[in-house]
Short mmCIF file of C-alpha atoms and ligand atoms in Angstrom, two decimals:
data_model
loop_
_atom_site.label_atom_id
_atom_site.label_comp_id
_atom_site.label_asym_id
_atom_site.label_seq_id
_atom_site.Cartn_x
_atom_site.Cartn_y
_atom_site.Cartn_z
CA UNK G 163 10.51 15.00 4.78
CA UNK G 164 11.73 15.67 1.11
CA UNK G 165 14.33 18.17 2.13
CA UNK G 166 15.86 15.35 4.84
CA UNK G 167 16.19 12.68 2.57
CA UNK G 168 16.50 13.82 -0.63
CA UNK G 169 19.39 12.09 -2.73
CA UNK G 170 20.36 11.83 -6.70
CA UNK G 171 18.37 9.10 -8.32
CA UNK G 172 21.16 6.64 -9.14
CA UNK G 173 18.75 4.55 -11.62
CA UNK G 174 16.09 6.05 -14.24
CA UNK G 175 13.44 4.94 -12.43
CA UNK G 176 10.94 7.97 -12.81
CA UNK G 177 8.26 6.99 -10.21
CA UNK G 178 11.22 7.25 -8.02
CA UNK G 179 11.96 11.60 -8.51
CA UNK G 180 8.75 12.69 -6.92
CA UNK G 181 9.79 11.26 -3.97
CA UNK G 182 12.83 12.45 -3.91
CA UNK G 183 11.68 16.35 -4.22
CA UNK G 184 11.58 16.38 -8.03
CA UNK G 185 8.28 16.66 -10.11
CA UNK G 186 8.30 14.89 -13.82
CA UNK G 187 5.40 15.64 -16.36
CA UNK G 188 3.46 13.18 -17.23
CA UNK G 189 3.44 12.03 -14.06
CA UNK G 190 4.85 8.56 -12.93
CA UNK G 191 1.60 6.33 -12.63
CA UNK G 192 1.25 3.21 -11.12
CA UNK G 193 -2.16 1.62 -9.46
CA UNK G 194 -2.55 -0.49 -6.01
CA UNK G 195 -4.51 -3.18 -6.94
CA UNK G 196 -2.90 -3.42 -10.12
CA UNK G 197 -2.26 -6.99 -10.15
CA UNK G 198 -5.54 -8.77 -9.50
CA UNK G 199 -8.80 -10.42 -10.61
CA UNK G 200 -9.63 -8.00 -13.20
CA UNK G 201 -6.61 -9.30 -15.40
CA UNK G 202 -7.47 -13.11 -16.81
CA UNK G 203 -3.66 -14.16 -16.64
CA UNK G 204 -4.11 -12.98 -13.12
CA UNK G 205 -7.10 -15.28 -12.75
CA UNK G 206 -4.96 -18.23 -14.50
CA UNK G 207 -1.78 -18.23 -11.95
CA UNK G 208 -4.14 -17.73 -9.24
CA UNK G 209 -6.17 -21.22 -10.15
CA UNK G 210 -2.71 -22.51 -10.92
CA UNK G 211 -1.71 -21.87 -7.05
CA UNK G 212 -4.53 -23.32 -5.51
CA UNK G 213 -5.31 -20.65 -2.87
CA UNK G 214 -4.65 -17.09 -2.28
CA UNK G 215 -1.49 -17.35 0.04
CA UNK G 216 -0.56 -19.85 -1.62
CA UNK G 217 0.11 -17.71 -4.70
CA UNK G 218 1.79 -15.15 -1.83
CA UNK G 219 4.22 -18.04 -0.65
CA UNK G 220 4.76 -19.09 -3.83
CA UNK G 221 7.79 -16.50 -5.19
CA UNK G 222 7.57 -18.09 -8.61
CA UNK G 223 4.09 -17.52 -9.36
CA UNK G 224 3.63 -14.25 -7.03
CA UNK G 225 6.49 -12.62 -9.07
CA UNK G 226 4.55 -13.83 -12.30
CA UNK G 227 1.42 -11.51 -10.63
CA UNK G 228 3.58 -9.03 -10.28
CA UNK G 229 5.33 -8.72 -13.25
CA UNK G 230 1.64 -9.45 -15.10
CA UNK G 231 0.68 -5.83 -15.36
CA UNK G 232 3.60 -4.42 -15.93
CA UNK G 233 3.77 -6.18 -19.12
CA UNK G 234 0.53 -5.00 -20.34
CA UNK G 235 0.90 -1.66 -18.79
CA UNK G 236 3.96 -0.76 -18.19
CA UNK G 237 3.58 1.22 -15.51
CA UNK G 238 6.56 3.36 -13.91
CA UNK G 239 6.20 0.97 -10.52
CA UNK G 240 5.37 -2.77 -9.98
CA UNK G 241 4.20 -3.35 -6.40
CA UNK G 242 4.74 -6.75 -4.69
CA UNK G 243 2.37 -9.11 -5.00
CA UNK G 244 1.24 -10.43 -1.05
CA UNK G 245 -0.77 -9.16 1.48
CA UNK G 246 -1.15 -6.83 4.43
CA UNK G 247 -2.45 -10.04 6.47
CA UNK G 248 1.00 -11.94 6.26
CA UNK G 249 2.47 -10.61 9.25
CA UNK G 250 -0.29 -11.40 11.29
CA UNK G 251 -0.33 -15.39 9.29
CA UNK G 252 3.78 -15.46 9.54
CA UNK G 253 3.42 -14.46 13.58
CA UNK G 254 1.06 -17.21 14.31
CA UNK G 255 -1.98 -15.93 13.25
CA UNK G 256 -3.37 -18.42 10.77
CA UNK G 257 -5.11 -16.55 8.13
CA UNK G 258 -7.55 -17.99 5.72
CA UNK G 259 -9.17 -16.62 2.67
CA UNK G 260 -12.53 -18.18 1.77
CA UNK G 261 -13.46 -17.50 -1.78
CA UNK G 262 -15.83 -14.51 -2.45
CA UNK G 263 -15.88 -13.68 1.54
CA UNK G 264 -12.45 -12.20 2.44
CA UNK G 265 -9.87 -12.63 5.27
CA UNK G 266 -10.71 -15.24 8.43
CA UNK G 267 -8.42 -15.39 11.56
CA UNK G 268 -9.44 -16.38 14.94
CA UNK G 269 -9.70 -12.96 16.67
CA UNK G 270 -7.24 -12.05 19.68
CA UNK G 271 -9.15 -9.58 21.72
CA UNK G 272 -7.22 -9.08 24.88
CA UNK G 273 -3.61 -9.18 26.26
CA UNK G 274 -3.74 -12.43 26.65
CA UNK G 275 -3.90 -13.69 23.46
CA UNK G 276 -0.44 -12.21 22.42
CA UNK G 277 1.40 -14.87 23.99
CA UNK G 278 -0.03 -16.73 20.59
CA UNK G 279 2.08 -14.18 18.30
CA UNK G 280 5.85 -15.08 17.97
CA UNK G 281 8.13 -12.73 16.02
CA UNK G 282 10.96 -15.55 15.90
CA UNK G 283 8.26 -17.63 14.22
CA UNK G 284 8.58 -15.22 11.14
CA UNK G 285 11.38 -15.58 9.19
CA UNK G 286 10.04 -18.63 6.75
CA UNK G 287 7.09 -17.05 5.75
CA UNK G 288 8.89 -13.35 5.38
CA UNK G 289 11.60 -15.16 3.74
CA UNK G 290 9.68 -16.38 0.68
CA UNK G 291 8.47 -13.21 0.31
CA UNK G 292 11.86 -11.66 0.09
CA UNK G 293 12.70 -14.01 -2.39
CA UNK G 294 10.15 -12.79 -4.55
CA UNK G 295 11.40 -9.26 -4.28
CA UNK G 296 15.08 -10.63 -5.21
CA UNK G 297 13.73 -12.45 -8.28
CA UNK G 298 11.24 -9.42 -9.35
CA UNK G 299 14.39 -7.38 -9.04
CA UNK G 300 16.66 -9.72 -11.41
CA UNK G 301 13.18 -10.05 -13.89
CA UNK G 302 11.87 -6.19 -13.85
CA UNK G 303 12.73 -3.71 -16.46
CA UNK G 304 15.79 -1.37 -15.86
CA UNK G 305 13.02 1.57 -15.11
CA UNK G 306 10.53 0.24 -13.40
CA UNK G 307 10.33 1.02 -9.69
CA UNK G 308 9.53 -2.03 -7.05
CA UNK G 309 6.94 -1.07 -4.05
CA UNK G 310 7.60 -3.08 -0.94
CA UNK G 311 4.79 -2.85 0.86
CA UNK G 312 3.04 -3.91 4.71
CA UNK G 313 0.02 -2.72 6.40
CA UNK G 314 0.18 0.19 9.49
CA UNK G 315 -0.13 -1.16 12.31
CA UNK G 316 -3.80 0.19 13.90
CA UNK G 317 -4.97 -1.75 10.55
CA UNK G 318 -3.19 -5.10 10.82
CA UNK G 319 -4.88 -4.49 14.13
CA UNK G 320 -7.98 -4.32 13.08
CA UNK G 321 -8.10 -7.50 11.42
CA UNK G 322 -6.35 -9.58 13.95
CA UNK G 323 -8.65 -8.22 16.78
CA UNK G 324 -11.90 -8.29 14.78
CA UNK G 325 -11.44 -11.46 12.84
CA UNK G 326 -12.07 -10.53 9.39
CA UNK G 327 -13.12 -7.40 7.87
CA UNK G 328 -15.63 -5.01 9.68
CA UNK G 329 -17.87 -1.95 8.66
CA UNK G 330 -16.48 0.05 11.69
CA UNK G 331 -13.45 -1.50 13.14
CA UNK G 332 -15.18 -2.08 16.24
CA UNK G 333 -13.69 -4.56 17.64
CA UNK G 334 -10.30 -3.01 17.78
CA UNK G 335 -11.84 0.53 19.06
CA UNK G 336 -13.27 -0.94 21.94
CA UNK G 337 -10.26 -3.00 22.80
CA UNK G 338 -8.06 0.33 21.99
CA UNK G 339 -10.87 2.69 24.74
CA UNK G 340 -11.24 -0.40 27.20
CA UNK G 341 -7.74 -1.49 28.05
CA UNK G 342 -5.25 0.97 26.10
CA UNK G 343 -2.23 -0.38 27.14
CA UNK G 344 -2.88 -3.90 26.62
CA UNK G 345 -3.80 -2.65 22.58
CA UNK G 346 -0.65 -0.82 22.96
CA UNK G 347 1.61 -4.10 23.33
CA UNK G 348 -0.28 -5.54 20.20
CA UNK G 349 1.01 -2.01 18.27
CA UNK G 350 4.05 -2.10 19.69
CA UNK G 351 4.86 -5.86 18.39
CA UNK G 352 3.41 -5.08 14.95
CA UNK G 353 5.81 -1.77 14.89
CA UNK G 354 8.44 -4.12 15.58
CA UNK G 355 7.87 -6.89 13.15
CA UNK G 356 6.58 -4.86 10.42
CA UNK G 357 9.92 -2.57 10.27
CA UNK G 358 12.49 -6.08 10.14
CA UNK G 359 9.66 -7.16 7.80
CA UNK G 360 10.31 -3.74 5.19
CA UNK G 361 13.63 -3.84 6.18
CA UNK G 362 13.86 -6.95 4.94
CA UNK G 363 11.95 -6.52 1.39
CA UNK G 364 14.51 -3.15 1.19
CA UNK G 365 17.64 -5.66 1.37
CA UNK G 366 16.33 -8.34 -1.47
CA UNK G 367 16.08 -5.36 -3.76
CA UNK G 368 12.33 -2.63 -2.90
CA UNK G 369 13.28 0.82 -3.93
CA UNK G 370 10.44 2.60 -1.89
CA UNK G 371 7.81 1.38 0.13
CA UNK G 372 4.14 2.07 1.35
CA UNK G 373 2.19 1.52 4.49
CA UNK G 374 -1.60 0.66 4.46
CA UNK G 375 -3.55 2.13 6.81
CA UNK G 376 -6.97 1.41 4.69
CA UNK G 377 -9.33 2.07 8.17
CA UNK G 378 -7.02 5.26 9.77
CA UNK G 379 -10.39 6.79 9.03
CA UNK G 380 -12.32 5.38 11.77
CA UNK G 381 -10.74 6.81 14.48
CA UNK G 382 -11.87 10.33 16.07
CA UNK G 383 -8.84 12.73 16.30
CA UNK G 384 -8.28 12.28 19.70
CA UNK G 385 -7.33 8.91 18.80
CA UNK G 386 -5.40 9.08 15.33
CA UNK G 387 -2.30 10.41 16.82
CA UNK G 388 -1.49 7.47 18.81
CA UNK G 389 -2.96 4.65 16.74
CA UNK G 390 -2.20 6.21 13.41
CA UNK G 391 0.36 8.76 13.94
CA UNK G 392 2.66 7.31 16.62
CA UNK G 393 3.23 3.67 14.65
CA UNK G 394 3.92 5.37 11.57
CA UNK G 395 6.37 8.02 12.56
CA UNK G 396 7.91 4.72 14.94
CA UNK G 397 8.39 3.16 11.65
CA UNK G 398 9.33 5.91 9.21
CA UNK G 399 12.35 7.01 11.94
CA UNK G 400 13.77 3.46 12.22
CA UNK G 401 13.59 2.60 9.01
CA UNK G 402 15.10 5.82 7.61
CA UNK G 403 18.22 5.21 10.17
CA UNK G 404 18.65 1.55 8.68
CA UNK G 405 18.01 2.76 4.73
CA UNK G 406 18.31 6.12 4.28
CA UNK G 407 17.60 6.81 0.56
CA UNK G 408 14.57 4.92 0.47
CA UNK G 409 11.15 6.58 0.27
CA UNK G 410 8.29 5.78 2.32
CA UNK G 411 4.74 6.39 1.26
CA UNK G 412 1.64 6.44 3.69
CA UNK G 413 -1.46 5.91 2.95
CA UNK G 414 -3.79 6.78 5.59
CA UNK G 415 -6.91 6.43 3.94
CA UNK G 416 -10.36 8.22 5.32
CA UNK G 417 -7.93 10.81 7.22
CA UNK G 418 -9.38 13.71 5.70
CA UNK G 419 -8.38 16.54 7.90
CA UNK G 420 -6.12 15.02 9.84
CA UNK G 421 -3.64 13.75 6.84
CA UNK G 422 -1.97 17.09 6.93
CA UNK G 423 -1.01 16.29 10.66
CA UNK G 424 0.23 12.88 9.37
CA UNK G 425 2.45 14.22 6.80
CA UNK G 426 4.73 16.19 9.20
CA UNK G 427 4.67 14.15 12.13
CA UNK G 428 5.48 10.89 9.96
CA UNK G 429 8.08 12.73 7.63
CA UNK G 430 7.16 10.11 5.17
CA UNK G 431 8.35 11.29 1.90
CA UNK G 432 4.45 10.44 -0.82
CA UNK G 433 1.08 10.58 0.90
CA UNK G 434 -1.31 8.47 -0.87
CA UNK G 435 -4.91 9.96 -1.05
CA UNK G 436 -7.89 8.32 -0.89
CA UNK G 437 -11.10 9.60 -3.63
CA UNK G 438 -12.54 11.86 -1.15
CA UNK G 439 -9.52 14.27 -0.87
CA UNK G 440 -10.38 17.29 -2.52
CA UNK G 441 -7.69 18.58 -5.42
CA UNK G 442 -7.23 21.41 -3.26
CA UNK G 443 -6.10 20.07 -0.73
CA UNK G 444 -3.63 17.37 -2.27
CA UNK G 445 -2.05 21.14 -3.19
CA UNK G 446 -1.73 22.16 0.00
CA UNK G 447 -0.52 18.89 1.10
CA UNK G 448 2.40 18.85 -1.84
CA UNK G 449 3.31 22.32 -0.22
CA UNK G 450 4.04 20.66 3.17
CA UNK G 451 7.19 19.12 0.72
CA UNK G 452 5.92 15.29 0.22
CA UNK G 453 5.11 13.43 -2.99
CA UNK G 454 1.38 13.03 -3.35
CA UNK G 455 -0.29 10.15 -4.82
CA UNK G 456 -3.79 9.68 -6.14
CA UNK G 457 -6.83 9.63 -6.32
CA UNK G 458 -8.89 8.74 -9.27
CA UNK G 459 -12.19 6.67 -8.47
CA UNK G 460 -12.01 3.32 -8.73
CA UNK G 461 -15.24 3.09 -10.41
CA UNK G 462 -14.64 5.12 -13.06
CA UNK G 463 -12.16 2.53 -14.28
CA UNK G 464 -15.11 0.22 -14.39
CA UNK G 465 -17.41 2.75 -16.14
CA UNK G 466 -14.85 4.01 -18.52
CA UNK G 467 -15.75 6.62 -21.28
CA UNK G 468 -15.84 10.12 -21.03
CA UNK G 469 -16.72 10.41 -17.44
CA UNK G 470 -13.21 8.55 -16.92
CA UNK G 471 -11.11 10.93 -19.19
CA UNK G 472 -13.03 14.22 -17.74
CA UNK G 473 -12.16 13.06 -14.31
CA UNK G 474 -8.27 11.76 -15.28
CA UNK G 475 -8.18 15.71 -17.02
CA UNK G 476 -9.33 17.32 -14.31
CA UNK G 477 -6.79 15.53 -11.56
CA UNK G 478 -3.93 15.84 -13.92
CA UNK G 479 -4.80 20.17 -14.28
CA UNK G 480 -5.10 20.14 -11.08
CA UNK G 481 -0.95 18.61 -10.05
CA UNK G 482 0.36 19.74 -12.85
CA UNK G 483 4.14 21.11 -11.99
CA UNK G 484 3.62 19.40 -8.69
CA UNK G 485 5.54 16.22 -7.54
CA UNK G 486 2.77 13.91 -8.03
CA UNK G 487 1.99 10.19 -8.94
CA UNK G 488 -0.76 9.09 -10.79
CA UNK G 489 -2.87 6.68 -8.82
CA UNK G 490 -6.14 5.45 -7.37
CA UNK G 491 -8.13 6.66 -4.76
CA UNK G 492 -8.29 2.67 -3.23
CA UNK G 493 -7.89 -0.64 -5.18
CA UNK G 494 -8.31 -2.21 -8.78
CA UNK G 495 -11.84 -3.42 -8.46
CA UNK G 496 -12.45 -6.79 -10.41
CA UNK G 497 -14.95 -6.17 -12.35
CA UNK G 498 -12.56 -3.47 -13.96
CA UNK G 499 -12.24 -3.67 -18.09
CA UNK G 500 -8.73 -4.13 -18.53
CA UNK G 501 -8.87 -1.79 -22.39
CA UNK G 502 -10.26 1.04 -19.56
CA UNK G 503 -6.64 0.67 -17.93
CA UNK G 504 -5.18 1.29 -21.35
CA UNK G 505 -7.22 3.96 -21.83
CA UNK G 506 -6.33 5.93 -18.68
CA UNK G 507 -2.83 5.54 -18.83
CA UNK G 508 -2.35 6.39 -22.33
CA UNK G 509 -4.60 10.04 -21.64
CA UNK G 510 -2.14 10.08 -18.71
CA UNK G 511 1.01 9.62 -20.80
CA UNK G 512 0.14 11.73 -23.43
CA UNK G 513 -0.93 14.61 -21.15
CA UNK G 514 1.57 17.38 -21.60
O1 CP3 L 893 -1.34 -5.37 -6.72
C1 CP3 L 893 -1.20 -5.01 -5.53
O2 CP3 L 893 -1.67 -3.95 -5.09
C2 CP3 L 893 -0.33 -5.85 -4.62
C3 CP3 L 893 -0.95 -6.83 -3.79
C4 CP3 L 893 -1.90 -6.45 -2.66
C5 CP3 L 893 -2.99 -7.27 -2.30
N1 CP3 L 893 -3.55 -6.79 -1.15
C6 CP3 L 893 -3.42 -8.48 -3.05
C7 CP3 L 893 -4.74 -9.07 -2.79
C8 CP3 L 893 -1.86 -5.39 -1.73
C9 CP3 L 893 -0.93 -4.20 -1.67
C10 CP3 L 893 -2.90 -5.63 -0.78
C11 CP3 L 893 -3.15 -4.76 0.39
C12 CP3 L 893 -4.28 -5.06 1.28
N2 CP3 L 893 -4.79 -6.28 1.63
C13 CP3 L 893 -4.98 -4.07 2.01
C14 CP3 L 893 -4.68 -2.59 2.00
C15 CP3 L 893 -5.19 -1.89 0.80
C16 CP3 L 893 -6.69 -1.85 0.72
O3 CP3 L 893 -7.23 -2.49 -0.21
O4 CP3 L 893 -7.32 -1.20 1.57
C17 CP3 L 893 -5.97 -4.74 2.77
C18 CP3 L 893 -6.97 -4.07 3.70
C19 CP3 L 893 -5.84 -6.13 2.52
C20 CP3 L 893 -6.61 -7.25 3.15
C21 CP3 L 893 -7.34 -8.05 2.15
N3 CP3 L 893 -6.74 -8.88 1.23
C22 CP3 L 893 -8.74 -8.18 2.01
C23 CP3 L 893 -9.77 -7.44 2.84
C24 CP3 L 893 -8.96 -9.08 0.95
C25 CP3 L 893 -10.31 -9.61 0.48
C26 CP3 L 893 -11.03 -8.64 -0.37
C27 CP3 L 893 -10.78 -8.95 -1.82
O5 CP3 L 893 -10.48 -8.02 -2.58
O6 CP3 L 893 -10.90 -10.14 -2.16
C28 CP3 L 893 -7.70 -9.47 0.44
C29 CP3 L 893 -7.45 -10.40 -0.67
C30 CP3 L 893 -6.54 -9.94 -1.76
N4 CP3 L 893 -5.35 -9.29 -1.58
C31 CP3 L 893 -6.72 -10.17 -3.15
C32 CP3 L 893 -5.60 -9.63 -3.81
C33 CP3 L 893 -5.30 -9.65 -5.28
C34 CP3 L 893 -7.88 -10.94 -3.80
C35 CP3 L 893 -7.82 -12.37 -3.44
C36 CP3 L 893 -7.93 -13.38 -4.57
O7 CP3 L 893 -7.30 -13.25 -5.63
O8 CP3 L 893 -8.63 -14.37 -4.34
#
């Protein structure tokens, strides 16, 4: 935690104190999601590339996305533009993405199907993404932060098990209750290949990092430690032996009473909270010594107006003092107004 890794800032790259143990008012603010359909020069490149990953594979055109809203914005942190689904695409995986109905792969839903997956088979496909960290490095501003980013293991998982998106995360559960240690070989290889795969984005040039775990919340808590838990603290250790100064945000979204747990088993330095947290207890969490990130509705950036700046206000009172970063409680949705982003981050800038 914060009091094991904590280090000078060398740069003046603000999103970067609270994760080092050191709270700055305003807070740093930066939004996942933030480079994405609701922007129309987002919508441009995107037609420009064809198809989805090929705008990820592209390092030209997915450091343009990138660099997109930090232009209009300028927020204190750009995030990589790709996806949590190209580790399981650069292993073998193909992935596609139909228009309008999210991710397709041809499900793998028992041992056997691992033999498919080949971690050698990665380093093309994780190589053009690490060449668009190395030119987002060389074309962001002095003091903007750059997230490197994957997704936790149990939710790669989830994907690559069920096929596409699910309501429940079925699929995986039952493989996960039914043959444990078979699901435990498919964790362990996505432990594996998502630390070289950070690792990797840390080298061309990230200066923190955050793991998706969007569905941690559908497990029952006799399950979370060694689906959710386990991977993450796996990944946190060996990637804070290889790059010490670099903090590591989770994001274990639907948690609720369990993210405390996650905090001090992981050590991870931010916790990212999803809308439901309560205010109280993103206090509590800050006083187990991590960042904490969050958690604004989503909607309310598409409804705007007062309800917005009542509910920015109250999150804000709430964290002042506290090492916190301004965020979202999920993803940009993309039918957001971009002059509602302006809005928010100006109430959030001027907030003193
Ligand atoms: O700006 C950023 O935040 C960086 C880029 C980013 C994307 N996806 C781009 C994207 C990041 C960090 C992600 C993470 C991601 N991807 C998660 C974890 C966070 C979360 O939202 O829970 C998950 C579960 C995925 C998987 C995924 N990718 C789905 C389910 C979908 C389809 C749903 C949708 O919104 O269309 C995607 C596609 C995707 N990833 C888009 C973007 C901008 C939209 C695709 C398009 O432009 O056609």
């Amino acid at each position: 935690m914060v009091s094991d890794t904590t280090r000078p800032n060398p740069t003046n790259r603000r999103f970067l104190e609270p994760l080092h143990g050191n709270p700055v008012w305003p807070p740093p603010i930066w939004l996942m999601r933030q480079a994405g359909r609701y922007l129309p020069e987002y919508r441009a490149t995107r037609e420009e590339a064809g198809s989805f990953l090929s705008l990820c594979y592209s390092p030209k055109m997915a450091a343009e996305v990138t660099l997109q809203p930090i232009r209009r914005y300028a927020f204190d942190a750009a995030i990589l533009f790709a996806d949590i689904l190209i580790v399981p695409d650069a292993l073998g995986q193909a992935v596609g993405f139909e228009t309008g109905e999210g991710p397709r792969l041809d499900p793998i839903t028992e041992e056997a199907g691992l033999k498919g997956l080949d971690p050698e088979a990665t380093g093309e496909k994780f190589g053009l993404i690490f060449e668009t960290v190395q030119r987002l490095r060389q074309d962001l501003p002095g003091e903007t932060a750059l997230i490197g980013f994957c997704g936790a293991p149990w939710t790669v998982a989830t994907y690559m098990v069920g096929g596409q998106g699910s309501p429940d995360q079925a699929a995986a559960r039952s493989w996960a209750y039914r043959d444990p240690s078979g699901f435990q070989k498919l964790i362990d290889l996505l432990v594996d290949v998502s630390v070289e795969y950070l690792s990797g984005q840390v080298k061309a040039g990230a200066d923190a990092l955050q793991i998706f775990d969007s569905w941690a919340g559908s497990l029952p808590d006799n399950e979370f430690g060694r689906w959710v838990i386990d991977p993450t603290r796996v990944m946190v250790e060996r990637l804070k032996a290889r790059h010490p100064g670099v903090p590591i945000i989770g994001f274990p979204r639907g948690a609720g009473g369990s993210t405390a747990e996650f905090v001090t088993a992981t050590e991870v330095d931010g916790v990212s909270c999803d809308t439901a947290m309560p205010l109280c207890a993103m206090r509590e969490l800050d006083e187990l010594g991590v960042a904490v990130q969050g958690n604004l509705d989503p909607l309310l950036l598409v409804t705007g107006g007062e309800a917005l700046d009542r509910r920015v206000d109250e999150i804000l009172a709430a964290m002042k003092g506290r090492r916190f970063i301004f965020n979202l409680g999920h993803g940009i949705t993309p039918p957001t107004p971009p002059e509602n982003v302006t809005r928010m981050v100006e109430r959030v800038r001027r907030s003193g």
